mmCIF file of C-alpha atoms and ligand atoms in Angstrom:
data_model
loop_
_atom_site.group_PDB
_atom_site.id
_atom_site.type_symbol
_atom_site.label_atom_id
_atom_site.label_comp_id
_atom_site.label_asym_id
_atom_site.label_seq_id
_atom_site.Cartn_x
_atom_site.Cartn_y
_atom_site.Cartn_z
ATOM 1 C CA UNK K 16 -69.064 159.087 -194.350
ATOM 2 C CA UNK K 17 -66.523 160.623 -192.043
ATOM 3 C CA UNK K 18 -62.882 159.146 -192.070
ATOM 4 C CA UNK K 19 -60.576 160.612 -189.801
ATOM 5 C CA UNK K 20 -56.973 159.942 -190.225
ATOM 6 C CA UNK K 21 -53.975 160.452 -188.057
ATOM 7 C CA UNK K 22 -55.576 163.518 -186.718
ATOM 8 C CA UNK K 23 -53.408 165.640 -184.307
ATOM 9 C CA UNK K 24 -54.592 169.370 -182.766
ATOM 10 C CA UNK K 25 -52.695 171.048 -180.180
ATOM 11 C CA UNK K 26 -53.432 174.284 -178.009
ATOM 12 C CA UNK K 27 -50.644 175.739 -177.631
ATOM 13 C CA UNK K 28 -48.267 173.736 -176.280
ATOM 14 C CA UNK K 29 -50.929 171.006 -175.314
ATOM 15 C CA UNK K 30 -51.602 168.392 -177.679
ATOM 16 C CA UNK K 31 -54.992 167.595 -177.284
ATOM 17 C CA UNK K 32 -55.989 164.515 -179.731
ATOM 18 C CA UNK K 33 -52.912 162.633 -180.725
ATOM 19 C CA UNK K 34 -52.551 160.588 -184.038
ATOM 20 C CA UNK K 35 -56.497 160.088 -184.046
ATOM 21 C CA UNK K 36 -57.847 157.439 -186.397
ATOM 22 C CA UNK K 37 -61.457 156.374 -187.046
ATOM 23 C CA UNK K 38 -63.891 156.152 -189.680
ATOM 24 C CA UNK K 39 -67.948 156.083 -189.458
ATOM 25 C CA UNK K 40 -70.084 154.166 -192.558
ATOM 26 C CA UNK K 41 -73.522 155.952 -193.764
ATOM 27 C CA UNK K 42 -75.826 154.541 -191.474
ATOM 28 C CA UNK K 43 -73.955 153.761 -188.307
ATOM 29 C CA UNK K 44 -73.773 155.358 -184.983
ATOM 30 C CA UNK K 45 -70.343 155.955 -183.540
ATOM 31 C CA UNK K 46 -69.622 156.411 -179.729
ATOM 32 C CA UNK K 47 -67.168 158.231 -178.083
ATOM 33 C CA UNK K 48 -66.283 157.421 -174.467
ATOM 34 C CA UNK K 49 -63.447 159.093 -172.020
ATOM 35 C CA UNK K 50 -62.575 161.083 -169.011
ATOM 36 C CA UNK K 51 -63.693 164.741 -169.247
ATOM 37 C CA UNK K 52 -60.787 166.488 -171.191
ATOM 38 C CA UNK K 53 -59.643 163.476 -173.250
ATOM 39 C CA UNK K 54 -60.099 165.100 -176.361
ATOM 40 C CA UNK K 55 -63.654 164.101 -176.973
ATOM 41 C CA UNK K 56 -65.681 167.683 -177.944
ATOM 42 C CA UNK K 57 -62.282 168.905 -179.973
ATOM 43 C CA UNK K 58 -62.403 165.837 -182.170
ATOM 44 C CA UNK K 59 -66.295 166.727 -183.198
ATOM 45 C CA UNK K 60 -65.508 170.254 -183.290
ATOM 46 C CA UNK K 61 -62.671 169.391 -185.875
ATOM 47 C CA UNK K 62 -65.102 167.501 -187.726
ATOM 48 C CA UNK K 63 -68.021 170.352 -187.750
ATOM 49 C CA UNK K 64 -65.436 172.950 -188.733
ATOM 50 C CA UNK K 65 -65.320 174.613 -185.601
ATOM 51 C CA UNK K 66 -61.567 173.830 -185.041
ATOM 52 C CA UNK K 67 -58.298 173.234 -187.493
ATOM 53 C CA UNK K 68 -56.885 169.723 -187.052
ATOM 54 C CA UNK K 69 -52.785 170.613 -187.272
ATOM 55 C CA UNK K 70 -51.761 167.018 -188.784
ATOM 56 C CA UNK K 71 -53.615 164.457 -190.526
ATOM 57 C CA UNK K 72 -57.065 165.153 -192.371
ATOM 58 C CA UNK K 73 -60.518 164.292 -191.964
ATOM 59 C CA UNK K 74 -62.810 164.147 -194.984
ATOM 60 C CA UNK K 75 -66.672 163.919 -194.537
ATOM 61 C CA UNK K 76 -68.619 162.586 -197.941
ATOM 62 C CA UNK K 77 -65.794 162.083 -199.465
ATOM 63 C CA UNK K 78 -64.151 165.725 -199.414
ATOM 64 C CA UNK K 79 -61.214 166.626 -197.255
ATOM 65 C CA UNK K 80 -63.182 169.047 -193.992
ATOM 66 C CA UNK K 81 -61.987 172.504 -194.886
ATOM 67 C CA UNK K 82 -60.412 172.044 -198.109
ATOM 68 C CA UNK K 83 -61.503 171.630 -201.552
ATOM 69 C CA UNK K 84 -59.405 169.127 -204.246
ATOM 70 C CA UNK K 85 -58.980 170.414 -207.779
ATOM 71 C CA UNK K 86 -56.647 168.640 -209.866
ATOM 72 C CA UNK K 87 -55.461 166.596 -207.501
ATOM 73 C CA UNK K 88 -54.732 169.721 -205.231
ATOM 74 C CA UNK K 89 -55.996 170.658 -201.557
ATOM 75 C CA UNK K 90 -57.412 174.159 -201.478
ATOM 76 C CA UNK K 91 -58.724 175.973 -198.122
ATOM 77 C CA UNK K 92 -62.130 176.287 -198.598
ATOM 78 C CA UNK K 93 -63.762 179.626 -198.702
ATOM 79 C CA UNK K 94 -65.616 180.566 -195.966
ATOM 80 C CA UNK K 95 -69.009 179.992 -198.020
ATOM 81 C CA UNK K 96 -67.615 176.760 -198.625
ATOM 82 C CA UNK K 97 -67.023 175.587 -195.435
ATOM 83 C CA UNK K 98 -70.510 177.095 -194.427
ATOM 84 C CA UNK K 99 -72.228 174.789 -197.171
ATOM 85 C CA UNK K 100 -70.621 171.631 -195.935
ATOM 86 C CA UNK K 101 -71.410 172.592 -192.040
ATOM 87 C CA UNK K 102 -75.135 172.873 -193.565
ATOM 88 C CA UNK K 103 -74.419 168.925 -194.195
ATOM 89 C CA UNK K 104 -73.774 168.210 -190.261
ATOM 90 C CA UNK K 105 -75.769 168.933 -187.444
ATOM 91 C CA UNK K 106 -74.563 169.406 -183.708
ATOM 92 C CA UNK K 107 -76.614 168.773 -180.793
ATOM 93 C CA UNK K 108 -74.436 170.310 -177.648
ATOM 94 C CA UNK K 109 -74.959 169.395 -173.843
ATOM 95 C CA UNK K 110 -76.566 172.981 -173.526
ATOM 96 C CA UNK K 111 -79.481 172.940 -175.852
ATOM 97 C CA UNK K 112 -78.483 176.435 -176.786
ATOM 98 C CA UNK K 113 -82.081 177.613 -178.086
ATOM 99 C CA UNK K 114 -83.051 181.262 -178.731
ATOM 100 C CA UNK K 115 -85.140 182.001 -175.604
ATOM 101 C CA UNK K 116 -86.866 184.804 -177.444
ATOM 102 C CA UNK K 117 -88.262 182.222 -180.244
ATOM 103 C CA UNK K 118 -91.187 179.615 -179.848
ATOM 104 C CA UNK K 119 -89.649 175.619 -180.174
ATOM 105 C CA UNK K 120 -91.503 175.902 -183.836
ATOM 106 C CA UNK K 121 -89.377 179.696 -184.490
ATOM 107 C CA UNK K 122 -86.091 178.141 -183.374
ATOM 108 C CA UNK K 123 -86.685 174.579 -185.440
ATOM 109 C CA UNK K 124 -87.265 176.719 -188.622
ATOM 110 C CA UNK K 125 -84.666 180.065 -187.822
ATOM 111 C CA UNK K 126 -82.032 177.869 -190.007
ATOM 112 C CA UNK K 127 -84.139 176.232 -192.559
ATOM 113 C CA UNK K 128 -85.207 180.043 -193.508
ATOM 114 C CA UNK K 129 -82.951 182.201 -193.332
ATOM 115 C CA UNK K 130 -79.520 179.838 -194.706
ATOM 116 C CA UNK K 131 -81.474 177.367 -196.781
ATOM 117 C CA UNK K 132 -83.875 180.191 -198.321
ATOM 118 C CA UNK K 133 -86.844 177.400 -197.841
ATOM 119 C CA UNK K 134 -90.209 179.429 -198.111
ATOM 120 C CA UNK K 135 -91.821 179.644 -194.588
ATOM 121 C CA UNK K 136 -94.935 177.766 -195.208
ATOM 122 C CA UNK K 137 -92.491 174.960 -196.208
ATOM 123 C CA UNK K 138 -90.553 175.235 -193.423
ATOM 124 C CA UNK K 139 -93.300 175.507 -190.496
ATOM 125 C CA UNK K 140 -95.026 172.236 -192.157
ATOM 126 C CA UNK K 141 -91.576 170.732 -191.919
ATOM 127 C CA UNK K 142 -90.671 171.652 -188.885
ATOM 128 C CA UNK K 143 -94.109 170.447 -187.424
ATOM 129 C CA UNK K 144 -93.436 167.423 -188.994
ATOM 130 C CA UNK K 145 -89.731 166.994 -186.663
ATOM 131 C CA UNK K 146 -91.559 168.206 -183.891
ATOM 132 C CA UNK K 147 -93.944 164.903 -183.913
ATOM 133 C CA UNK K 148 -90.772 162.763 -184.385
ATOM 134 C CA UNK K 149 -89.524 164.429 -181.187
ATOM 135 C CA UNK K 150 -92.115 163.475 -179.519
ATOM 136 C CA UNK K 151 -93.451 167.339 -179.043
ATOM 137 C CA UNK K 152 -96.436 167.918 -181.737
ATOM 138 C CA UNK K 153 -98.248 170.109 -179.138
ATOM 139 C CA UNK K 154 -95.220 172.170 -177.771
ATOM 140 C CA UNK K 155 -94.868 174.445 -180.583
ATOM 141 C CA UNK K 156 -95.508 177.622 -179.794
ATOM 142 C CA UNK K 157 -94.373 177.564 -176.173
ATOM 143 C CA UNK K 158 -91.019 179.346 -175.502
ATOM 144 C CA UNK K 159 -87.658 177.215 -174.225
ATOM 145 C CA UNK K 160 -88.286 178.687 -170.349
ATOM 146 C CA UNK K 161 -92.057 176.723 -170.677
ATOM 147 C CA UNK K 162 -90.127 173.277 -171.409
ATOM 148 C CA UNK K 163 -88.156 171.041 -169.258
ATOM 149 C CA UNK K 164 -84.761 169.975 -170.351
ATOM 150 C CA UNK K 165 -85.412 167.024 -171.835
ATOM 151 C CA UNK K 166 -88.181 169.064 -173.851
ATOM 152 C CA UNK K 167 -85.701 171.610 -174.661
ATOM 153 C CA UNK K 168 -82.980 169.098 -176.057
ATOM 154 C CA UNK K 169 -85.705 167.708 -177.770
ATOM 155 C CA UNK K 170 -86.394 170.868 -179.495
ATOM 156 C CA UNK K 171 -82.775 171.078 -180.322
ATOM 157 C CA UNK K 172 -82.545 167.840 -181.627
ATOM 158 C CA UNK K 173 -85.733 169.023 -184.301
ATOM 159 C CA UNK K 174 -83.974 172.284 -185.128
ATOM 160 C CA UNK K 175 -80.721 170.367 -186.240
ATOM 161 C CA UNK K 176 -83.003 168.089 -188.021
ATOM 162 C CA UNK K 177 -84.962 170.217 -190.047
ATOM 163 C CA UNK K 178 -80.981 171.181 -191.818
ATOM 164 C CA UNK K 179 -82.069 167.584 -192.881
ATOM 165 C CA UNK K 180 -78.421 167.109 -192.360
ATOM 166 C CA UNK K 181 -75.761 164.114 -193.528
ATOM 167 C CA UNK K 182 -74.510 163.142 -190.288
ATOM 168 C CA UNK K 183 -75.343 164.463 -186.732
ATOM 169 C CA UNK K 184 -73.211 164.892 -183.890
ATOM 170 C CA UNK K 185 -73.803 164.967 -180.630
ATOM 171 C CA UNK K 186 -71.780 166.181 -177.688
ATOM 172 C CA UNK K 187 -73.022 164.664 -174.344
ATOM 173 C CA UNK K 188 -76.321 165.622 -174.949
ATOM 174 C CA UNK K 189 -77.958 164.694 -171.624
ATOM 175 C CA UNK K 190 -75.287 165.651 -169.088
ATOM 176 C CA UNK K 191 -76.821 168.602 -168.345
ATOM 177 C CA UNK K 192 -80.506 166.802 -167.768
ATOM 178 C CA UNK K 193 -81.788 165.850 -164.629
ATOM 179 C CA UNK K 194 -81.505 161.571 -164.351
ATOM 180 C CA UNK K 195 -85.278 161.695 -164.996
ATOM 181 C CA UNK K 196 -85.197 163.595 -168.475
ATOM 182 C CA UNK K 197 -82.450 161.069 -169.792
ATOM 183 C CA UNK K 198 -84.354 158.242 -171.210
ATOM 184 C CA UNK K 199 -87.191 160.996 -173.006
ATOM 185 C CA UNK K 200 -83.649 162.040 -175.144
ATOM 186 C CA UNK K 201 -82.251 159.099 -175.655
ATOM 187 C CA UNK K 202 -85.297 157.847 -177.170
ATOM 188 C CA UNK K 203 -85.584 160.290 -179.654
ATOM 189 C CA UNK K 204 -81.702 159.364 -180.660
ATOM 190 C CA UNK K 205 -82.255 155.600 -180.542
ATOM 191 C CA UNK K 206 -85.333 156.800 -183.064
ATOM 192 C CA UNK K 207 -83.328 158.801 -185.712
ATOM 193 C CA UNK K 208 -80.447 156.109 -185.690
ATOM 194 C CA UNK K 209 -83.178 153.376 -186.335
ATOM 195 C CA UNK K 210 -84.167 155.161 -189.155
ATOM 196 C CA UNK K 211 -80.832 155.343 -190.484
ATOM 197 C CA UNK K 212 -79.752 158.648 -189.489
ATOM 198 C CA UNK K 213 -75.314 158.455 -189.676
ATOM 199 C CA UNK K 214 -74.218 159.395 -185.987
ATOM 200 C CA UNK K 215 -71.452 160.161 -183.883
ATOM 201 C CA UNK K 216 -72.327 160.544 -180.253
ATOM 202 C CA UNK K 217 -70.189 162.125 -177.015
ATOM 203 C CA UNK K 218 -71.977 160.305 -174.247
ATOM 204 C CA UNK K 219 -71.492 158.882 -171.012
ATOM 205 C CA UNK K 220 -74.735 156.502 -171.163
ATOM 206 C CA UNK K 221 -73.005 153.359 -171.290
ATOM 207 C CA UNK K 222 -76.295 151.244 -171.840
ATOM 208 C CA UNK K 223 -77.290 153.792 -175.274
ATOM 209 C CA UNK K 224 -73.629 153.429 -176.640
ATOM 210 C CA UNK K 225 -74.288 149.208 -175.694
ATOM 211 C CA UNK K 226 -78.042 149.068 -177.521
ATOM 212 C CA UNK K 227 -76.932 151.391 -179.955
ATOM 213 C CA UNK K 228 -73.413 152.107 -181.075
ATOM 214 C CA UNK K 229 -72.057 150.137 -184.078
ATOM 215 C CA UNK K 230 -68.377 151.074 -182.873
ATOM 216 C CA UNK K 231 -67.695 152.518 -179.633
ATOM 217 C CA UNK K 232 -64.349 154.473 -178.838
ATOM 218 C CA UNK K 233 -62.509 154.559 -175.882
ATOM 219 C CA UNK K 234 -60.889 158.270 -175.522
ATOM 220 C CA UNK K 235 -57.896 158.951 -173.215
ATOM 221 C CA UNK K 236 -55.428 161.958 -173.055
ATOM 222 C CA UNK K 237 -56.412 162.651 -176.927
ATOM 223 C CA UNK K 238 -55.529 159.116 -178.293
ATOM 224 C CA UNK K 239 -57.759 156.270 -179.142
ATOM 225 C CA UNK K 240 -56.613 153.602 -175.842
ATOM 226 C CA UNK K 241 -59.558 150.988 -177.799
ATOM 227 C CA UNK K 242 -62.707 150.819 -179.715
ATOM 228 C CA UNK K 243 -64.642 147.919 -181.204
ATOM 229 C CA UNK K 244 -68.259 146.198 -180.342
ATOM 230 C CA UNK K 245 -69.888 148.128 -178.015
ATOM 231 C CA UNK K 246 -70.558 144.750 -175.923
ATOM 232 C CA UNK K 247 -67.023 143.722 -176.251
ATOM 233 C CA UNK K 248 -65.276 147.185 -175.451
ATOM 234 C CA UNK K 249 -67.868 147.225 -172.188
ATOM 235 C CA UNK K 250 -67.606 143.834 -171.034
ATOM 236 C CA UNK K 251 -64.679 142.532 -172.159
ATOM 237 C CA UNK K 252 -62.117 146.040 -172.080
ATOM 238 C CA UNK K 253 -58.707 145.075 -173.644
ATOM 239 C CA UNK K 254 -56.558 147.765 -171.904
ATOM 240 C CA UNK K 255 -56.057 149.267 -168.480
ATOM 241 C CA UNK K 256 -57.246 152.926 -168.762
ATOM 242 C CA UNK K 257 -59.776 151.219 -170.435
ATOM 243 C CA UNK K 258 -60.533 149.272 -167.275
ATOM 244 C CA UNK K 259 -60.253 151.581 -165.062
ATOM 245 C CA UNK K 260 -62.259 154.491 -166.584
ATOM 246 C CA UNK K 261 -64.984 152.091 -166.864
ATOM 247 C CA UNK K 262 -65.099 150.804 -163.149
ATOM 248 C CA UNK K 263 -65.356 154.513 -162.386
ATOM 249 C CA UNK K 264 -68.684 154.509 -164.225
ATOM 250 C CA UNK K 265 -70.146 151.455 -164.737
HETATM 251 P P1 ADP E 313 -63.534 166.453 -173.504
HETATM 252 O O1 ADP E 313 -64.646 166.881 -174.401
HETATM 253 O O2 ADP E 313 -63.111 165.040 -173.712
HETATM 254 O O3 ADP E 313 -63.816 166.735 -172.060
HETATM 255 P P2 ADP E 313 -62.122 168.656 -174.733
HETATM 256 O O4 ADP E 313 -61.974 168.301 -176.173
HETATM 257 O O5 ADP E 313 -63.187 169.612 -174.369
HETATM 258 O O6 ADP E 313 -62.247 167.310 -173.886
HETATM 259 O O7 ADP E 313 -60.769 169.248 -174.192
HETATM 260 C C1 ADP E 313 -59.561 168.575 -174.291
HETATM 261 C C2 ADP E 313 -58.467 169.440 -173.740
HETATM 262 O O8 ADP E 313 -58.291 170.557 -174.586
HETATM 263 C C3 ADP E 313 -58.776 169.988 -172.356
HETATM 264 O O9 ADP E 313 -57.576 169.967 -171.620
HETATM 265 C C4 ADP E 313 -59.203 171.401 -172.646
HETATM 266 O O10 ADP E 313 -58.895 172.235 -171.574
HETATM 267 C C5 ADP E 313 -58.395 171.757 -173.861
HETATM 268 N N1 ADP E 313 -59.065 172.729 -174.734
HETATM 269 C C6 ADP E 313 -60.246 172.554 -175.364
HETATM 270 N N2 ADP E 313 -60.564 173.630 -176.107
HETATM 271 C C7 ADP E 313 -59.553 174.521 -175.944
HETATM 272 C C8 ADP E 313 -59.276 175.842 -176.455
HETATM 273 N N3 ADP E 313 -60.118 176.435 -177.309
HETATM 274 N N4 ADP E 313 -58.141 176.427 -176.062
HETATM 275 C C9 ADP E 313 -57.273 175.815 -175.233
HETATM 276 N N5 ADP E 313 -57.465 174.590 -174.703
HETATM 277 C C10 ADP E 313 -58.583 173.945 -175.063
HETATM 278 MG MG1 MG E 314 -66.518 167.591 -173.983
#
């Protein structure tokens, strides 16, 4: 589902991922470990549209991110394009990022509405429905300042949801949760890649990316140092930085 291939991106003068390669099947949960700054948000932003890779190409479903093949040629996408195939991918960031002025039900349905065009009744019945699979069937109508984090990711976790995207990404989605509000999120994810959901997850919860990751990557100074079996990257690390990163967290 998402194949990346000898992905480079610089800022400026700083080359940030280097000669990336990696590939996630429908179905399987990727994740991404590394030092902060190791390239780790960059390489999902590429993916999401949200940066240019410079070298090497990354398709998702099949078709190249950002550019559209006719007759055997790459085209940039339009902007509507690239907005149709971000519809396919949703992003779950470390800061839940909800609309504080909108009920959890208002923000899970904002998208579904006003992009998708899906008639409201439609969408509130949906979004009830990702509510309950989030664990939050009575939490509704209550604003983002009534809910605790974990809540609130929750909630942001049902409003990328009800895109009923392709593939979901997630960027270190409980760093920014107090220890006790960590398991309540990682639930829900352990849920939605049980049921099949494709996933790529930015996360420093070494026993998630153990019970759950099909591959996990170990990120360093924008290259890929290793990645394999979760149990054999974690207990059995082939490479120094490797090594080392993990004694730091482990
Ligand atoms: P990680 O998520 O692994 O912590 P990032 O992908 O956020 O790493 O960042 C990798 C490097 O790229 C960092 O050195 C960061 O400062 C730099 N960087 C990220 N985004 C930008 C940007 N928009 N402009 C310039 N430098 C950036
Ligand atoms: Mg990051």
């Amino acid at each position: 589902m998402v194949v990346a291939e000898h992905v480079s991106k610089s800022f400026g003068a700083h080359r940030v991922l280097e000669d990336i390669s990696l590939s996630v099947d429908p179905g399987e949960v990727l994740c991404i470990i590394g030092p902060s700054g190791s390239g780790k948000s960059t390489l999902l932003r590429c993916i999401n549209h949200l940066e240019r890779v410079d070298a090497g190409r990354i398709t998702f479903d099949g078709s190249v991110v950002g550019y559209r093949q006719q007759n055997d040629r790459l085209y940039e996408m339009k902007p509507r394009e690239v907005a149709r195939q971000r519809r396919e991918i949703g992003m779950v960031f470390q800061r839940f990022n909800l609309f504080p002025h909108m009920t959890a039900l208002e923000n899970i349905i904002e998208a579904p509405v006003r992009v998708k065009r899906v008639p409201k009744a439609r969408a509130v019945k949906a979004a009830k429905e990702m509510l309950v699979r989030v664990g939050l069937h009575d939490k509704g109508d209550h604003h983002p300042s009534q809910l605790s984090g974990g809540q609130q990711q929750r909630v942001a976790i049902a409003r990328a949801l009800a895109m009923e995207p392709q593939l979901m990404l997630f960027d270190e989605p409980t760093s920014a949760l107090d220890p006790e509000l960590v398991g309540e999120v990682l639930d829900v994810m352990k849920g939605l890649a049980r049921s099949g959901m494709t996933m790529i997850v930015v996360t420093h919860e070494m026993g998630f990316a153990r019970e759950v990751a099909d591959t996990l990557v170990f990120m360093d100074g924008g290259v890929v140092v290793e990645s394999g079996d979760p149990r054999e990257v974690l207990s059995n690390p082939q490479h120094e930085r490797t090594r080392a990163f993990l004694s730091k967290v482990l």
